[in-house]
Amino acid sequence: MPESTLRATSKFNTAELSFDDFKKIVIDDYRIGYESRQASLIGRREVLTGKAKFGIFGDGKEVAQLAMAKAFRAGDWRAGYYRDQTFMFATGMSNLKEFFAQLYANPDIEKDPASGGRQMNCHYATRFVNADGSWVNQAETMNCSSDISTTGGHMPRLLGLAYASKLYRQNKELEYLKQFSVGGNEVAFGTIGNGSTSEGLFFETFNAAGVLQVPMAISVWDDAYAISVPAKLQTTKEDISEILKGFQRENGSNGYEIFKVRGWDYIALCETYERAITICREQHVPVLIHVVEMTQPQGHSTSGSHERYKSKDRLTWEEEHDCLLKMREWMISSAIATETELDELETEAKKYVRECQREAAAELGDIIKNELEETARLIDNLAYNVAAQEELAEIASALRSSYDAGRKDTVGSVRKALRLTVHETVAERQVLLNWLSAETIKNNERFNSKLFSGTPQSPLNVPVVPVIYSEDARLLDGREILNACFDANFDRDKSIVAFGEDVGAIGDVNQGFAGLQSKYGDLRITDTGIRETTIIGQGMGLAMRGLRPIAEIQYLDYLIYAMTVLCDDIASLSYRTKGGQKAPLIIRTRGHRLEGIWHSGSPMGLIVNSMRGFHLCVPRNMTQAAGLYNTLLRGDEPAIVIESLNGYRLKEKLPENVGEFTVPLGKAEILKEGGDITVVSYGSTLRIVQEAAVELDKMGIHIEIIDPQTLYPFDIDNVCGTSLKKTSKLLVIDEDVPGAASAYIVQKIVETENGYYSLDAQPRTLTAKEHRPPYGSDGDYFSKPSVDDVIEAVYAMMNEANPAKYPAIF
Ligand SMILES: Cc1ncc(C[n+]2csc(CCOP(=O)(O)OP(=O)(O)O)c2C)c(N)n1
Ligand SMILES: [Mg+2]
């Protein structure tokens, strides 16, 4: 079968479609569905016979996806889950070879463009970022945002993908961004399993899209199960479209159009998708298509068999209602094809899928085989001349005879051979060393690269523009500095938008955006509901579609309500697509000490530990924050900026170039020089440290204060490590719990920056207590590091070093 027949399924929308044309379309569809089914069957067998690690497939969901594909156009988007292979084949966004390449974890993006072998099978993505970091023309391509395995986790992103169309349609200033939209006429298609609609992310997304009225089309693939758990334990009334009926728009209200259709009824499915997507696309009304009576012919995944938990009756029902079987029966009864014709088609399809599978297996297998042989030969060569001859020969022979060897085996064998010959000096050992270092570079690229986009547009490459102050620079509240910075950037770049709770009309709770909605309009500075997860998802989708969103989380403490999207979806996006996708979202929030348990949080360890893939900016004041925003808004990687909650009303000088100067990422700054102890801190705590330093100076103790400014990247010029050469003592101070971000900072300085070699005292941390700070000033004093705490912590280190000069205070 030529590859071209797998491309986008033809539509039924020509008025004068002849019966022959109609037949041809239906038969083509059936072929795609049947091939997809074969891929599922073969894929499962490959896993069960040990040739691939894990398999989850889209069998039983084929026919609905053929119908959905007919409604999908260039410019449209998909955010879906692991059942969608038929849709991907039908639209041409993937094909059988790529399907198998991913099953075999082929790390070559030419073979598995979705993930370069990084994702489990049936995790789809199209590549919309070129190698140089530029965007492809998304208006001309069909677009698939990268899947994640966490069910429901993609829903917030779907909202953003749809919301972008609304902005592109309604904001005429965006017309210049032609490669991202055709006047906002795109639909964002989402798919989700019936069980996963139980997730809060689904409901939050659903409500937000109803409020926003965006072209979002959610299909629920309802097979009545979520692994072993039946619908009655998942969904009220066992019926998601039934319980969502209140969202139906009526009498001019906003809301949804809701459809319910059976997953084996080809004609009804085609009609439903045609109708639903037309409304969605033309009117920007979200739609729900609840596809019921779907099946799982092979059970949930390769992890187990569904005979364990489905009744005999259910299994029989599933067999009888298999969507391809039903489609076949209907095609025969409607004289679209004869039984013999379909038998032939099926035989041909089976052969073709098998060929694709074999080719995909060989493409990786042959390369690995050659690498195994090459490695074994190098080890043989070494064996001739060394004492460990026998062990080396065994390693080489094990390599040659291994059944499912991979690069872990070639590299592992060479590392072992090098250990066994550590005392040898023969030239053949050097050959192995050279091989290993060359392979390490290749394997880093294969398995470890692209946590960030790392392109010329990276914020790390944004030119440094120094801050300029006029002689009569005005002293303003910190919030006004930020306001001026945002104003300048909104004016400069029409693709920047900001949104969040209370961001629009009042310009955020601390007024950083004050007055900007009336100046730039409510499509650019926008209020949202209280829905942190989907605020971030909204930002992610916009960022993937060429806009420059600033998504605001009102307080840092509420970031926890958005962690799923931050950690699972955005942080891993560049990595899991091996640079094929990016979402340069900027998250703005405010935190550290203020008042009460939920308005004083500084959970920096949570962020550092779960959001690698983000830059993490912790400015000590609003001028530094402005410089960081100026950098980030000119770069293409995601970042979070945590402003100091208690800094908005402190006075700062207004820079002349407030919208232009940049604070580079990863550049630590020495705020005060001193020779006794290196004190590293950030954010609000720095002011406490600076105050303590004044008293310490009077006591004859001179600390060096360093502000890393960004925790990720951290101090790329080793400013902290260099300072330790002078002081030999390290104290890290922050407001997080003990062993959290402070432990990360110590690891960076002591290990990465080689600070260990300069230390002559134990590195210390001074942090907040393990509980959250109680309300009130006393609560703060007894929970967060105070000036007294800082002075005493520094003094204690001096006492330890020289008790005669610094006798114990207590
Ligand atoms: C957040 C999350 N929780 C649990 C899982 C484990 N899990 C994977 S698939 C699945 C069942 C999903 O059922 P459903 O949404 O009905 O989709 P189906 O597989 O039936 O198509 C579960 C519980 C997961 N991947 N992610
Ligand atoms: Mg299900």
PDB file of N, CA, C and O in Angstrom, residues 201-228:
ATOM      1  N   LEU A 201      -9.214  18.025  36.627  1.00  0.00           N
ATOM      2  CA  LEU A 201      -8.701  18.781  35.485  1.00  0.00           C
ATOM      3  C   LEU A 201      -9.723  18.832  34.356  1.00  0.00           C
ATOM      4  O   LEU A 201      -9.840  19.824  33.647  1.00  0.00           O
ATOM      5  N   PHE A 202     -10.447  17.724  34.190  1.00  0.00           N
ATOM      6  CA  PHE A 202     -11.470  17.690  33.153  1.00  0.00           C
ATOM      7  C   PHE A 202     -12.568  18.705  33.466  1.00  0.00           C
ATOM      8  O   PHE A 202     -12.949  19.521  32.622  1.00  0.00           O
ATOM      9  N   PHE A 203     -13.067  18.664  34.680  1.00  0.00           N
ATOM     10  CA  PHE A 203     -14.179  19.551  35.038  1.00  0.00           C
ATOM     11  C   PHE A 203     -13.756  21.014  35.018  1.00  0.00           C
ATOM     12  O   PHE A 203     -14.504  21.883  34.589  1.00  0.00           O
ATOM     13  N   GLU A 204     -12.556  21.285  35.492  1.00  0.00           N
ATOM     14  CA  GLU A 204     -12.087  22.668  35.505  1.00  0.00           C
ATOM     15  C   GLU A 204     -11.969  23.190  34.071  1.00  0.00           C
ATOM     16  O   GLU A 204     -12.378  24.308  33.761  1.00  0.00           O
ATOM     17  N   THR A 205     -11.432  22.366  33.210  1.00  0.00           N
ATOM     18  CA  THR A 205     -11.291  22.752  31.808  1.00  0.00           C
ATOM     19  C   THR A 205     -12.659  22.946  31.173  1.00  0.00           C
ATOM     20  O   THR A 205     -12.894  23.906  30.428  1.00  0.00           O
ATOM     21  N   PHE A 206     -13.539  22.018  31.485  1.00  0.00           N
ATOM     22  CA  PHE A 206     -14.861  22.045  30.854  1.00  0.00           C
ATOM     23  C   PHE A 206     -15.583  23.354  31.185  1.00  0.00           C
ATOM     24  O   PHE A 206     -16.114  24.041  30.314  1.00  0.00           O
ATOM     25  N   ASN A 207     -15.558  23.695  32.454  1.00  0.00           N
ATOM     26  CA  ASN A 207     -16.238  24.929  32.872  1.00  0.00           C
ATOM     27  C   ASN A 207     -15.563  26.156  32.244  1.00  0.00           C
ATOM     28  O   ASN A 207     -16.241  27.054  31.727  1.00  0.00           O
ATOM     29  N   ALA A 208     -14.234  26.171  32.273  1.00  0.00           N
ATOM     30  CA  ALA A 208     -13.526  27.356  31.761  1.00  0.00           C
ATOM     31  C   ALA A 208     -13.830  27.577  30.279  1.00  0.00           C
ATOM     32  O   ALA A 208     -14.043  28.712  29.833  1.00  0.00           O
ATOM     33  N   ALA A 209     -13.887  26.495  29.513  1.00  0.00           N
ATOM     34  CA  ALA A 209     -14.163  26.648  28.076  1.00  0.00           C
ATOM     35  C   ALA A 209     -15.586  27.142  27.839  1.00  0.00           C
ATOM     36  O   ALA A 209     -15.851  27.886  26.888  1.00  0.00           O
ATOM     37  N   GLY A 210     -16.490  26.737  28.715  1.00  0.00           N
ATOM     38  CA  GLY A 210     -17.867  27.228  28.602  1.00  0.00           C
ATOM     39  C   GLY A 210     -17.941  28.718  28.879  1.00  0.00           C
ATOM     40  O   GLY A 210     -18.697  29.455  28.234  1.00  0.00           O
ATOM     41  N   VAL A 211     -17.152  29.157  29.830  1.00  0.00           N
ATOM     42  CA  VAL A 211     -17.109  30.592  30.140  1.00  0.00           C
ATOM     43  C   VAL A 211     -16.457  31.359  28.992  1.00  0.00           C
ATOM     44  O   VAL A 211     -16.965  32.392  28.537  1.00  0.00           O
ATOM     45  N   LEU A 212     -15.342  30.827  28.525  1.00  0.00           N
ATOM     46  CA  LEU A 212     -14.552  31.566  27.524  1.00  0.00           C
ATOM     47  C   LEU A 212     -15.145  31.480  26.119  1.00  0.00           C
ATOM     48  O   LEU A 212     -14.828  32.294  25.263  1.00  0.00           O
ATOM     49  N   GLN A 213     -15.970  30.460  25.887  1.00  0.00           N
ATOM     50  CA  GLN A 213     -16.537  30.231  24.539  1.00  0.00           C
ATOM     51  C   GLN A 213     -15.430  30.152  23.492  1.00  0.00           C
ATOM     52  O   GLN A 213     -15.190  31.076  22.706  1.00  0.00           O
ATOM     53  N   VAL A 214     -14.757  29.033  23.555  1.00  0.00           N
ATOM     54  CA  VAL A 214     -13.626  28.809  22.654  1.00  0.00           C
ATOM     55  C   VAL A 214     -13.893  27.583  21.780  1.00  0.00           C
ATOM     56  O   VAL A 214     -14.678  26.704  22.161  1.00  0.00           O
ATOM     57  N   PRO A 215     -13.254  27.520  20.623  1.00  0.00           N
ATOM     58  CA  PRO A 215     -13.490  26.386  19.714  1.00  0.00           C
ATOM     59  C   PRO A 215     -12.772  25.125  20.178  1.00  0.00           C
ATOM     60  O   PRO A 215     -11.740  24.748  19.644  1.00  0.00           O
ATOM     61  N   MET A 216     -13.327  24.500  21.175  1.00  0.00           N
ATOM     62  CA  MET A 216     -12.745  23.294  21.766  1.00  0.00           C
ATOM     63  C   MET A 216     -13.730  22.152  21.588  1.00  0.00           C
ATOM     64  O   MET A 216     -14.907  22.290  21.937  1.00  0.00           O
ATOM     65  N   ALA A 217     -13.271  21.058  21.026  1.00  0.00           N
ATOM     66  CA  ALA A 217     -14.151  19.904  20.784  1.00  0.00           C
ATOM     67  C   ALA A 217     -13.609  18.716  21.561  1.00  0.00           C
ATOM     68  O   ALA A 217     -12.594  18.134  21.187  1.00  0.00           O
ATOM     69  N   ILE A 218     -14.299  18.372  22.637  1.00  0.00           N
ATOM     70  CA  ILE A 218     -13.843  17.239  23.455  1.00  0.00           C
ATOM     71  C   ILE A 218     -14.601  15.989  23.044  1.00  0.00           C
ATOM     72  O   ILE A 218     -15.840  15.972  23.053  1.00  0.00           O
ATOM     73  N   SER A 219     -13.855  14.951  22.701  1.00  0.00           N
ATOM     74  CA  SER A 219     -14.478  13.647  22.472  1.00  0.00           C
ATOM     75  C   SER A 219     -14.175  12.762  23.667  1.00  0.00           C
ATOM     76  O   SER A 219     -13.011  12.625  24.050  1.00  0.00           O
ATOM     77  N   VAL A 220     -15.198  12.188  24.235  1.00  0.00           N
ATOM     78  CA  VAL A 220     -14.976  11.214  25.305  1.00  0.00           C
ATOM     79  C   VAL A 220     -15.117   9.826  24.697  1.00  0.00           C
ATOM     80  O   VAL A 220     -16.174   9.483  24.150  1.00  0.00           O
ATOM     81  N   TRP A 221     -14.035   9.074  24.749  1.00  0.00           N
ATOM     82  CA  TRP A 221     -14.096   7.678  24.272  1.00  0.00           C
ATOM     83  C   TRP A 221     -14.589   6.830  25.441  1.00  0.00           C
ATOM     84  O   TRP A 221     -13.851   6.577  26.392  1.00  0.00           O
ATOM     85  N   ASP A 222     -15.843   6.414  25.354  1.00  0.00           N
ATOM     86  CA  ASP A 222     -16.462   5.735  26.494  1.00  0.00           C
ATOM     87  C   ASP A 222     -16.547   4.234  26.239  1.00  0.00           C
ATOM     88  O   ASP A 222     -17.404   3.762  25.478  1.00  0.00           O
ATOM     89  N   ASP A 223     -15.652   3.503  26.887  1.00  0.00           N
ATOM     90  CA  ASP A 223     -15.694   2.040  26.799  1.00  0.00           C
ATOM     91  C   ASP A 223     -16.172   1.436  28.125  1.00  0.00           C
ATOM     92  O   ASP A 223     -15.987   0.259  28.381  1.00  0.00           O
ATOM     93  N   ALA A 224     -16.765   2.292  28.956  1.00  0.00           N
ATOM     94  CA  ALA A 224     -17.407   1.868  30.212  1.00  0.00           C
ATOM     95  C   ALA A 224     -16.420   1.380  31.272  1.00  0.00           C
ATOM     96  O   ALA A 224     -16.831   0.941  32.341  1.00  0.00           O
ATOM     97  N   TYR A 225     -15.139   1.459  30.979  1.00  0.00           N
ATOM     98  CA  TYR A 225     -14.147   1.026  31.962  1.00  0.00           C
ATOM     99  C   TYR A 225     -12.986   2.019  32.028  1.00  0.00           C
ATOM    100  O   TYR A 225     -12.729   2.752  31.060  1.00  0.00           O
ATOM    101  N   ALA A 226     -12.305   1.981  33.165  1.00  0.00           N
ATOM    102  CA  ALA A 226     -11.015   2.650  33.296  1.00  0.00           C
ATOM    103  C   ALA A 226     -10.097   1.605  33.919  1.00  0.00           C
ATOM    104  O   ALA A 226     -10.182   1.338  35.110  1.00  0.00           O
ATOM    105  N   ILE A 227      -9.300   0.972  33.121  1.00  0.00           N
ATOM    106  CA  ILE A 227      -8.656  -0.299  33.447  1.00  0.00           C
ATOM    107  C   ILE A 227      -9.764  -1.224  33.993  1.00  0.00           C
ATOM    108  O   ILE A 227     -10.690  -1.527  33.248  1.00  0.00           O
ATOM    109  N   SER A 228      -9.720  -1.558  35.280  1.00  0.00           N
ATOM    110  CA  SER A 228     -10.706  -2.540  35.771  1.00  0.00           C
ATOM    111  C   SER A 228     -11.939  -1.897  36.400  1.00  0.00           C
ATOM    112  O   SER A 228     -12.895  -2.593  36.730  1.00  0.00           O
TER     113      SER A 228
END
